[in-house]
Short mmCIF file of C-alpha atoms and ligand atoms in Angstrom, two decimals:
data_model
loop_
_atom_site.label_atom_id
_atom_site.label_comp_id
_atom_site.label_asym_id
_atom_site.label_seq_id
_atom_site.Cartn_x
_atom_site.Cartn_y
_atom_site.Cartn_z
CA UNK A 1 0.00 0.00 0.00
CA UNK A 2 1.34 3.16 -0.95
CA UNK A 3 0.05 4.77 2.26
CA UNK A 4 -0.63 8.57 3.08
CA UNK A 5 -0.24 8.44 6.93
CA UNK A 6 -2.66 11.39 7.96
CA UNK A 7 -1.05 12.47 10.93
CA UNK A 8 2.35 13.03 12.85
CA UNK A 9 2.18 11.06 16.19
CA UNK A 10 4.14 9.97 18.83
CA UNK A 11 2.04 12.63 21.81
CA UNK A 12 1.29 9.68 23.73
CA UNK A 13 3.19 7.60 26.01
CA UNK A 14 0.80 4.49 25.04
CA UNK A 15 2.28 4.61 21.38
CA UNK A 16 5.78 4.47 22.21
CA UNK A 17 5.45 0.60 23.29
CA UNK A 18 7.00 -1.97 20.83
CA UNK A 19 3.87 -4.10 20.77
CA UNK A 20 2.70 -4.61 16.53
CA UNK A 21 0.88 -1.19 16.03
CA UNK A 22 -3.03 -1.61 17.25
CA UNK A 23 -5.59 -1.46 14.51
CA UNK A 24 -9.19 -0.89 14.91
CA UNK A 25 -11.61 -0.39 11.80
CA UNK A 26 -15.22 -0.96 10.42
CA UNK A 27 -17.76 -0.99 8.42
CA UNK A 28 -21.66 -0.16 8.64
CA UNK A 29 -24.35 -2.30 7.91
CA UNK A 30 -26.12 0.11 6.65
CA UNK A 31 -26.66 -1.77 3.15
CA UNK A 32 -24.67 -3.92 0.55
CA UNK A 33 -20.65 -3.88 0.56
CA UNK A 34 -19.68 -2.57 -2.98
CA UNK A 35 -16.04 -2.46 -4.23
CA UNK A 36 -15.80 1.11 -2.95
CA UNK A 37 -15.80 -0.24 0.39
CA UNK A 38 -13.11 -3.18 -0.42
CA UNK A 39 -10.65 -1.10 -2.43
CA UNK A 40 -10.98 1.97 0.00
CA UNK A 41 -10.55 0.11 3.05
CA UNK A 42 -11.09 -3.99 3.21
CA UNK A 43 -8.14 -4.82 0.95
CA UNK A 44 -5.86 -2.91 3.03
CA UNK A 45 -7.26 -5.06 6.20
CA UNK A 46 -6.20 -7.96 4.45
CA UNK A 47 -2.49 -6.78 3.67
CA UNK A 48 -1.75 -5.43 7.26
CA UNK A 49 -2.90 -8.66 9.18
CA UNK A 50 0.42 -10.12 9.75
CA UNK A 51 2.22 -6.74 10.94
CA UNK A 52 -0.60 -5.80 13.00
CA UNK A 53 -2.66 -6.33 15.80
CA UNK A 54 -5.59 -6.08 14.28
CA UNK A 55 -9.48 -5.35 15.68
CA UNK A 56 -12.39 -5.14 12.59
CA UNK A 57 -15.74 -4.50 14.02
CA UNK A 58 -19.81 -4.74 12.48
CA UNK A 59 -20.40 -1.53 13.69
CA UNK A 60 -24.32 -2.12 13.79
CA UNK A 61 -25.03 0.85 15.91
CA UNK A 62 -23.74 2.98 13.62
CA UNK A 63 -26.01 1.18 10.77
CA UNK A 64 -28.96 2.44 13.37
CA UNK A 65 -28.24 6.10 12.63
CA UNK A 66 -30.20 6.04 9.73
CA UNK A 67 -34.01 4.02 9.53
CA UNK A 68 -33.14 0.46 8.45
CA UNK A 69 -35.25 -2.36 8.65
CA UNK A 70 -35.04 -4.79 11.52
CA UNK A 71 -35.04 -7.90 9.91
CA UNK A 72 -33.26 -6.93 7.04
CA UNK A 73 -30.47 -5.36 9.46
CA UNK A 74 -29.84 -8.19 11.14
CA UNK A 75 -28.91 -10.46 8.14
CA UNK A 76 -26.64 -7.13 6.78
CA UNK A 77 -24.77 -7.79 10.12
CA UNK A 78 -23.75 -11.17 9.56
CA UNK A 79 -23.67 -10.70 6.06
CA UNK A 80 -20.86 -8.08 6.74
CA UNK A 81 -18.83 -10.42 8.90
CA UNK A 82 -19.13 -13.15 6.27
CA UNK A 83 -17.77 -10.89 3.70
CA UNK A 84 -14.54 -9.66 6.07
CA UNK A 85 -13.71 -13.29 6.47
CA UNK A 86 -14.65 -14.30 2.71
CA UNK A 87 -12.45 -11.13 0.99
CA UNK A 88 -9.53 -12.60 3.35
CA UNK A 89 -10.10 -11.49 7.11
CA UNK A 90 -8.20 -14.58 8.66
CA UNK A 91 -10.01 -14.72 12.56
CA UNK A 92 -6.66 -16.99 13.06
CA UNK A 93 -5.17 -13.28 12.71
CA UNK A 94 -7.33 -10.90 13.14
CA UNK A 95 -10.34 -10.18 15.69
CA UNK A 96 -13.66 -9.39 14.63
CA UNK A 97 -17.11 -8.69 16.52
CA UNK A 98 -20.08 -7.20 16.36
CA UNK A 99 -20.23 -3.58 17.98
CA UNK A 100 -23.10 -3.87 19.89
CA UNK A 101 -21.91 -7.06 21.14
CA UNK A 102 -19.72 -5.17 23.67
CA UNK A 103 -21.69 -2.64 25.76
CA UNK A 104 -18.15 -0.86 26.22
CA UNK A 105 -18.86 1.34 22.97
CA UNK A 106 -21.64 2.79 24.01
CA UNK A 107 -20.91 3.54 27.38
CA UNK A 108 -17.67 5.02 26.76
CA UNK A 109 -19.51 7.35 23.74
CA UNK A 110 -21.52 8.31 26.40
CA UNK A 111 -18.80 9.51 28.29
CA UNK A 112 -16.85 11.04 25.39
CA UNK A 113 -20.28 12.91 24.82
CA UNK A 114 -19.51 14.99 28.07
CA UNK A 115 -16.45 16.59 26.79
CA UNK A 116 -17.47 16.83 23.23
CA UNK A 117 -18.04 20.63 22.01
CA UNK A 118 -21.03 20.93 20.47
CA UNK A 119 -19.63 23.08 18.25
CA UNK A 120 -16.69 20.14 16.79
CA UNK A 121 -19.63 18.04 15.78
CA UNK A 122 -21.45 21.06 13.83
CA UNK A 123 -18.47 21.23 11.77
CA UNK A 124 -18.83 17.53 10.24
CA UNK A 125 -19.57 17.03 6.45
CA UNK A 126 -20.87 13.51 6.32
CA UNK A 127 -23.27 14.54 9.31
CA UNK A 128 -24.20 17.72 6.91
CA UNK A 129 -24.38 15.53 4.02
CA UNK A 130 -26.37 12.78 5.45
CA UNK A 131 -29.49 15.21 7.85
CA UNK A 132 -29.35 16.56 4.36
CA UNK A 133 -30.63 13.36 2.36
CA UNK A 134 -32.47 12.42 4.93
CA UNK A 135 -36.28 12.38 4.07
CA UNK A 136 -37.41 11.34 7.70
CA UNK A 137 -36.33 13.56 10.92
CA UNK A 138 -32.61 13.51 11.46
CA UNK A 139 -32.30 11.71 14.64
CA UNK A 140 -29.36 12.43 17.43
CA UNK A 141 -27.19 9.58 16.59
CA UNK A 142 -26.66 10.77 13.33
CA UNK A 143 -25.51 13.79 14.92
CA UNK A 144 -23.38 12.18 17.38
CA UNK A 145 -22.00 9.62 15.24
CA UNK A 146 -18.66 10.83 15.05
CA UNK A 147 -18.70 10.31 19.54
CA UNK A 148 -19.62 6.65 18.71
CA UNK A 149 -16.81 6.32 16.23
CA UNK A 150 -13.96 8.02 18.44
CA UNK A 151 -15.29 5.72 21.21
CA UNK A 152 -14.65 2.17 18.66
CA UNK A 153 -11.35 3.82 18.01
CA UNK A 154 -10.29 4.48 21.32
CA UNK A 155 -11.75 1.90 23.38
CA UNK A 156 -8.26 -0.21 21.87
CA UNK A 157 -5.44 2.07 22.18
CA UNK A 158 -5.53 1.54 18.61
CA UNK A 159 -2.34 3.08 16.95
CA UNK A 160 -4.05 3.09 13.02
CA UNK A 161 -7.40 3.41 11.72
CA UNK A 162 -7.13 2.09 7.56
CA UNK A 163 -10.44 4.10 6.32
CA UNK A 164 -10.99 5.87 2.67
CA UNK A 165 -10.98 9.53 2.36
CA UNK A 166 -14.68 10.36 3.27
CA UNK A 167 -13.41 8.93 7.35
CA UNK A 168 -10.68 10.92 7.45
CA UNK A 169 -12.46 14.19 8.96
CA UNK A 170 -13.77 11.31 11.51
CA UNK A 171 -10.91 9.92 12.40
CA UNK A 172 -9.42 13.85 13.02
CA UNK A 173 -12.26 14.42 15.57
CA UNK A 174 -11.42 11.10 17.27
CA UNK A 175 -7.89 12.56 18.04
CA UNK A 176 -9.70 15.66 19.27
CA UNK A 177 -11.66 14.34 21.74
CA UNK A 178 -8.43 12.09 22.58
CA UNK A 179 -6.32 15.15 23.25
CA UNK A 180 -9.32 16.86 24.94
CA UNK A 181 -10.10 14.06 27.87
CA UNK A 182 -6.00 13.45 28.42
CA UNK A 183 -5.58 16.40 29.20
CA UNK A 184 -8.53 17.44 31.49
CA UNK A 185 -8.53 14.15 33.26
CA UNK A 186 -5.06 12.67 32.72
CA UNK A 187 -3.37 10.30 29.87
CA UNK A 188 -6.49 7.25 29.28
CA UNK A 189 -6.10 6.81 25.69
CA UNK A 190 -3.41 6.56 22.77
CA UNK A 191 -3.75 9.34 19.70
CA UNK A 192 -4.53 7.28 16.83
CA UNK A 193 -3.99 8.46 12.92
CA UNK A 194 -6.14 7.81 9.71
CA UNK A 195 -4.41 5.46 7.60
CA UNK A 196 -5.55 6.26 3.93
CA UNK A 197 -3.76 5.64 0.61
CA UNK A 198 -3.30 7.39 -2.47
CA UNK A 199 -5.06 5.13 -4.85
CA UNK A 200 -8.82 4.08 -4.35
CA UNK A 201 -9.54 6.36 -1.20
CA UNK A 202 -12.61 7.76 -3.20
CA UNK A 203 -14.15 5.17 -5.71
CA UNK A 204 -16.64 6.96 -7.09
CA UNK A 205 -20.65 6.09 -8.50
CA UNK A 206 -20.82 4.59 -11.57
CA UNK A 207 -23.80 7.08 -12.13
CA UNK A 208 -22.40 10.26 -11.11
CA UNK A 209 -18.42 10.35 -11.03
CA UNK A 210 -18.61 13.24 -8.99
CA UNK A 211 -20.20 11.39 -6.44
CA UNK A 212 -18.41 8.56 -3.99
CA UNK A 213 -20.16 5.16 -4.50
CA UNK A 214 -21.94 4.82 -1.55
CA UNK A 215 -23.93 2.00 0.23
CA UNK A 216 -26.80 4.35 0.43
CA UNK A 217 -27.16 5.66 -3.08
CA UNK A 218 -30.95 4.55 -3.78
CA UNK A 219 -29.62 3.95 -7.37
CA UNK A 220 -27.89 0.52 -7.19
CA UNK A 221 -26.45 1.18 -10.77
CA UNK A 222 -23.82 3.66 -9.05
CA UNK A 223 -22.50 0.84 -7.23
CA UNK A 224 -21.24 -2.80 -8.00
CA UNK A 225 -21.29 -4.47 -5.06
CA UNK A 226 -19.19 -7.46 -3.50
CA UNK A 227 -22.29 -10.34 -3.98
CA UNK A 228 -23.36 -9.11 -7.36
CA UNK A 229 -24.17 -11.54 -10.14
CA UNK A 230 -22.09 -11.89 -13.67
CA UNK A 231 -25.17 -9.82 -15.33
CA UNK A 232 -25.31 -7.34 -12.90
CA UNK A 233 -21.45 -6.56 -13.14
CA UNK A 234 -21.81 -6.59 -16.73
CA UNK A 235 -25.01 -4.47 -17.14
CA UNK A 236 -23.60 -1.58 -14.98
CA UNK A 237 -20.24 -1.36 -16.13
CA UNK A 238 -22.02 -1.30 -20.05
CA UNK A 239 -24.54 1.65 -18.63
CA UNK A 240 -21.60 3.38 -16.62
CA UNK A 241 -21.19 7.25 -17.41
CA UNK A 242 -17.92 7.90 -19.37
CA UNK A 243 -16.91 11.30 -20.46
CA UNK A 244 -16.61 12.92 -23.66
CA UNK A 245 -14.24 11.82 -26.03
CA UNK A 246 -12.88 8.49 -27.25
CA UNK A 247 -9.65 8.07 -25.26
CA UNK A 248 -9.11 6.00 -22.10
CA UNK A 249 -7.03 8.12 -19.71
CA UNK A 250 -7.10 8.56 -16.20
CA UNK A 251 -6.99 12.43 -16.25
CA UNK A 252 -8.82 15.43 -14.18
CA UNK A 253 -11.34 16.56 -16.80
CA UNK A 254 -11.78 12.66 -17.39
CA UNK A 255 -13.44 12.02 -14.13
CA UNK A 256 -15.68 8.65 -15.37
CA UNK A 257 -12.97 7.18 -17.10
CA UNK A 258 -10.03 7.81 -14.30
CA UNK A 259 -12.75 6.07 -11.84
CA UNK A 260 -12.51 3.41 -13.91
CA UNK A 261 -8.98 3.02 -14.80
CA UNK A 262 -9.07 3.10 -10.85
CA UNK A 263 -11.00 0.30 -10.23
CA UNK A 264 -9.38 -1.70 -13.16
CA UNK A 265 -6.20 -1.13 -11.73
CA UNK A 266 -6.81 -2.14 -8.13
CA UNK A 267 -8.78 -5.15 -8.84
CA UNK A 268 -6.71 -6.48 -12.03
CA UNK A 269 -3.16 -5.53 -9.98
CA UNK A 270 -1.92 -3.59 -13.47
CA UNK A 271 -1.02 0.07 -13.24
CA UNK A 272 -3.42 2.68 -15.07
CA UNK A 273 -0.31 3.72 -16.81
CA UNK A 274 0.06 0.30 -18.45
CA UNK A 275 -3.67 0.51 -18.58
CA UNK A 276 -3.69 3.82 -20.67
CA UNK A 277 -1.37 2.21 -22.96
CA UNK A 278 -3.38 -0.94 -23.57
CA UNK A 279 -6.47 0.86 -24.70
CA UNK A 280 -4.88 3.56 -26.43
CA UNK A 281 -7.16 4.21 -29.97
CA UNK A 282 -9.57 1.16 -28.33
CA UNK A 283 -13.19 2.69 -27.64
CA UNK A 284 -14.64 2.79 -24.40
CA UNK A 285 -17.30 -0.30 -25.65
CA UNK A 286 -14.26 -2.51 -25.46
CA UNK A 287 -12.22 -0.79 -22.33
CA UNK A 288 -15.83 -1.58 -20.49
CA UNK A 289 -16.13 -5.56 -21.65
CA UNK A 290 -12.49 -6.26 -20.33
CA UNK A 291 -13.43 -4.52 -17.26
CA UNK A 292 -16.30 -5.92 -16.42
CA UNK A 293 -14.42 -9.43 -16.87
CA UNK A 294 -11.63 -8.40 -14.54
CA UNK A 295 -14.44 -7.53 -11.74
CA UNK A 296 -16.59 -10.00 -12.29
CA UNK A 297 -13.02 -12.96 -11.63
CA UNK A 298 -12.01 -10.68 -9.23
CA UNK A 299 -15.32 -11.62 -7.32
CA UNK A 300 -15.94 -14.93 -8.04
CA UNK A 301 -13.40 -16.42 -5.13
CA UNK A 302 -15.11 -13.61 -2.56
CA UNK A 303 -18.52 -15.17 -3.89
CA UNK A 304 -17.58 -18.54 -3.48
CA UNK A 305 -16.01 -18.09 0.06
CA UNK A 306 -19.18 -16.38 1.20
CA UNK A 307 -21.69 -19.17 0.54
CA UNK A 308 -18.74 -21.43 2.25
CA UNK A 309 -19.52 -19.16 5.57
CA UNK A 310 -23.40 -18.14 4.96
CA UNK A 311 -23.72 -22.40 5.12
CA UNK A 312 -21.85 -22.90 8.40
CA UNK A 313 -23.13 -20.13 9.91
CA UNK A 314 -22.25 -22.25 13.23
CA UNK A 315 -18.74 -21.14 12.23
CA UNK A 316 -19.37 -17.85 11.76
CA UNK A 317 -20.87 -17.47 15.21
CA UNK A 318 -18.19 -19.01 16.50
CA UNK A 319 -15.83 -16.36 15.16
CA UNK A 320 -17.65 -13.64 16.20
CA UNK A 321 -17.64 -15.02 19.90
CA UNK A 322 -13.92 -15.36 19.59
CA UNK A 323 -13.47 -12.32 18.54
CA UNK A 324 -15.41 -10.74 21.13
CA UNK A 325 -13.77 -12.63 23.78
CA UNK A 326 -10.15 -11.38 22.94
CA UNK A 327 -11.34 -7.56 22.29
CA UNK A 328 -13.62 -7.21 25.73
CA UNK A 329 -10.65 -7.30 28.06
CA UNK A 330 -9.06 -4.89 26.33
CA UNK A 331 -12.03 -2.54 26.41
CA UNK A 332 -13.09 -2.98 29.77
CA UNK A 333 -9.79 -1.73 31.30
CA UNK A 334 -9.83 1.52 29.12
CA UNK A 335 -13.19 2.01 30.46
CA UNK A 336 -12.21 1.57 33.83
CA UNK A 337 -9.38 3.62 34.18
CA UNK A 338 -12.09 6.07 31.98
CA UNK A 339 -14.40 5.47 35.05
CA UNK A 340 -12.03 6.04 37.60
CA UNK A 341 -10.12 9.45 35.80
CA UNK A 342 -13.57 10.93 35.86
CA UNK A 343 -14.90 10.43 39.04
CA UNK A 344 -17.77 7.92 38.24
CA UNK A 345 -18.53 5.07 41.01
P1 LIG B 1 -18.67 2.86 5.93
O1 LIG B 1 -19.43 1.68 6.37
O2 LIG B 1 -19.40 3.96 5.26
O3 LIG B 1 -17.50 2.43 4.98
C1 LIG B 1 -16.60 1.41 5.36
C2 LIG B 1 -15.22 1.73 4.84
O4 LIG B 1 -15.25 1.87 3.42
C3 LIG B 1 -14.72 3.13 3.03
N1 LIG B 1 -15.46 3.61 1.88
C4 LIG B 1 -14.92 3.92 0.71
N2 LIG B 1 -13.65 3.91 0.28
C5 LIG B 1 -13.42 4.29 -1.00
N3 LIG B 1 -14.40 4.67 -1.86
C6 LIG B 1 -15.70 4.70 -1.45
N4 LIG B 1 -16.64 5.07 -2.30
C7 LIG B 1 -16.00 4.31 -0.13
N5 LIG B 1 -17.14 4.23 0.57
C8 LIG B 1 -16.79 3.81 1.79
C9 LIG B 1 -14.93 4.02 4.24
O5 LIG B 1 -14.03 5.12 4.24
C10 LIG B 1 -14.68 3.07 5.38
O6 LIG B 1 -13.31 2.95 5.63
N6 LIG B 1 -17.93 5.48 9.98
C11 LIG B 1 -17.50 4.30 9.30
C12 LIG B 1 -17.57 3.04 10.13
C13 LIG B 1 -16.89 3.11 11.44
C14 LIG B 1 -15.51 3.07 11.66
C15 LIG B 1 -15.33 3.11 13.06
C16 LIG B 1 -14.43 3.02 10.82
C17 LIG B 1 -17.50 3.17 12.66
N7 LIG B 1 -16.55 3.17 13.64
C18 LIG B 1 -14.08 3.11 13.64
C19 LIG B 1 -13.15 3.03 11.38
C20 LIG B 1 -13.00 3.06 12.77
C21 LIG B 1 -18.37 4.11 8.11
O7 LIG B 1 -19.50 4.44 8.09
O8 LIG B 1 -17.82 3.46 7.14
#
C-alpha cells in the first residue's frame, strides 16, 4: 500500500510501546458492501494482518443512525462479517465482533459525549451531508456519530485506523476528543492516525463520477457491489457514465474514465499507466467488456467463500464469539481507568 499516513504522532506515552501497532476499523451495515468499500478500506485489512494487531468491528449501531429495517439489518450484520472473512479477514489473525456485542462502545460514547463541544460536531460534512438526504427527521445519533466512532477507536489504544478519504475528517475528531479528555482528566487513551492511501480512497458512483459510491445511493447502478451476479457486473459497467471523447485516460477533466482506470487497476493488480497504454485508440465499448471481466473474476473467489460461511453459519458465530472474547478485556480496562479518571462510582 502506498500509504498517506494522515497524521504526525508519537504525543502519547501508550504509542511508544514496541507491541505490533493496534488497529481498529469498520464498516456499517447500513446496506450492501460494494467495491468502494473493499478497495478503500477492506483490501488494506487484508495486507496489514500479519504486521498488525488487528481489531475489525460490524459496527451495527452505527447502521442504526439512519431508519433500516429490523429484519433486514440483522442479516446485513452477519452478512458483513461473512464478507470480512470471505475477501480474506483470517479470525486466526485478526479479531472481529459485532459492535453492539460489547456494551463498552456505548458507554464510553456516552462519556466522550460529556467533553465533546457541540460546536466540533457542527463542523462535520458527512453529518451535513447525510441530515441533508435524509427524508425522515434527522435523529441524534446521526448527529453524534462521530462520539460513537472516536469511542470504537479508542476503546483499543488503537495506533491506526485504515479508512478511505470520506473517514478521514472522523478519524481527526477522534484525536480531538483524545487530546481533549488526556488532558482534562489525565493520559487514558493513545492518539490514533487515519491510515488512507493514495489510490482508491474515493471510488466513485458509476452514475455520477462526482459522487463517492456509496452504500446508500438509492440507485444501485452507481455501485457494484461485493455479492453481485455476472449480469449485474456486466449491465452496470455497459450503462456506466464515461466522459466525452474516445480516449481511455485517467486524467482530471476525465473524471468517469479515471474512476474506472481506478478500479481496473486495483482489482486487475496492473497500473493505469500500463492501462492507458493498452487501450490507447480502443473505444470505451471494449475498455468496459475487459473490465467488467476483470471484476466479475475478481469476485468470483469472494462469492464462493461467502456461501462457504453463509452455510456454516455455526462457524461464523463461532468467530464472532472469539473475537469478542479477545477484544472485551481490552475494552473494559480503558473504560475503567475512563471510570475512575472521571470520578464515576
Ligand atoms: P462505511 O461503512 O461507510 O465504509 C466502510 C469503509 O469503506 C470506506 N469507503 C470507501 N472507500 C473508497 N471509496 C468509497 N466510495 C467508499 N465508501 C466507503 C470508508 O471510508 C470506510 O473505511 N464510519 C465508518 C464506520 C466506522 C468506523 C469506526 C471506521 C464506525 N466506527 C471506527 C473506522 C474506525 C463508516 O460508516 O464506514
Amino acid at each position: 500500500m502506498d500509504k498517506k499516513e494522515d497524521a504526525i504522532d508519537g504525543e502519547s506515552e501508550l504509542n511508544m510501546s514496541t507491541k505490533k501497532p493496534a488497529v481498529f476499523s469498520g464498516v456499517a451495515p447500513s446496506g450492501s458492501l460494494h467495491i468502494g468499500n473493499y478497495i478503500g478500506a477492506i483490501r488494506h485489512w487484508v495486507e496489514f494482518q500479519d504486521k498488525e494487531d488487528n481489531i475489525f468491528c460490524v459496527v451495527d449501531l452505527h447502521a442504526i443512525t439512519t431508519p433500516q429495517d429490523p429484519r433486514k439489518l440483522k442479516e446485513k450484520i452477519y452478512e458483513v462479517a461473512a464478507l470480512y472473512l470471505a475477501c480474506g479477514i483470517n479470525p486466526d489473525k485478526s479479531k472481529i465482533f459485532v459492535q453492539s456485542h460489547n456494551p463498552d462502545h456505548a458507554q464510553l460514547a456516552w462519556i466522550l459525549n460529556c467533553v465533546t463541544p457541540i460546536g466540533w460536531m457542527r463542523r462535520m460534512t458527512q453529518f451535513k451531508d447525510k441530515s441533508q438526504k435524509q427524508k425522515e427527521i434527522v435523529s441524534m445519533g446521526l448527529f453524534d456519530y462521530p462520539v460513537l466512532m472516536a469511542a470504537d477507536i479508542l476503546l483499543y489504544q488503537t495506533n491506526e485506523v485504515p479508512v478511505g478519504e470520506d473517514q478521514k475528517q472522523h478519524v481527526e475528531i477522534t484525536r480531538d476528543i483524545a487530546r481533549r479528555f488526556n488532558s482534562r482528566f489525565g493520559e487514558a487513551f493513545t492518539i490514533p492516525k487515519a491510515v488512507i492511501d493514495t489510490t482508491g480512497a474515493r471510488i466513485m458512483s458509476l452514475q455520477n463520477p462526482l459522487a463517492k459510491m456509496s452504500k446508500s445511493d438509492p440507485n444501485p447502478d452507481g455501485s457494484i457491489f461485493l455479492l453481485d451476479d455476472a449480469d449485474a457486473v456486466q449491465h452496470k459497467i455497459r450503462i456506466a457514465v464515461t466522459d466525452s471523447g474516445k480516449e481511455v485516460k485517467a486524467s482530471e477533466n476525465k473524471p468517469a474514465l479515471k474512476n474506472l482506470l481506478t478500479i481496473y487497476s486495483v482489482l486487475g493488480n496492473e497500473s493505469v499507466e500500463a492501462l492507458e497504454e493498452r487501450y490507447q485508440g480502443v473505444g470505451y465499448r471494449e475498455f468496459k467488456a475487459d473490465l467488467a471481466e476483470v471484476v466479475i473474476e475478481f469476485l468470483r473467489p469472494i462469492q464462493k467463500k461467502y456461501r462457504e460461511i453463509w452455510e456454516s453459519r455455526g462457524y461464523l458465530d463461532d468467530v464472532l464469539r472469539r473475537g469478542l472474547e479477545m477484544v472485551r478485556p481490552v475494552s473494559h480496562e480503558t473504560l475503567a481507568r475512563v471510570r475512575e479518571l472521571v470520578g464515576l462510582g
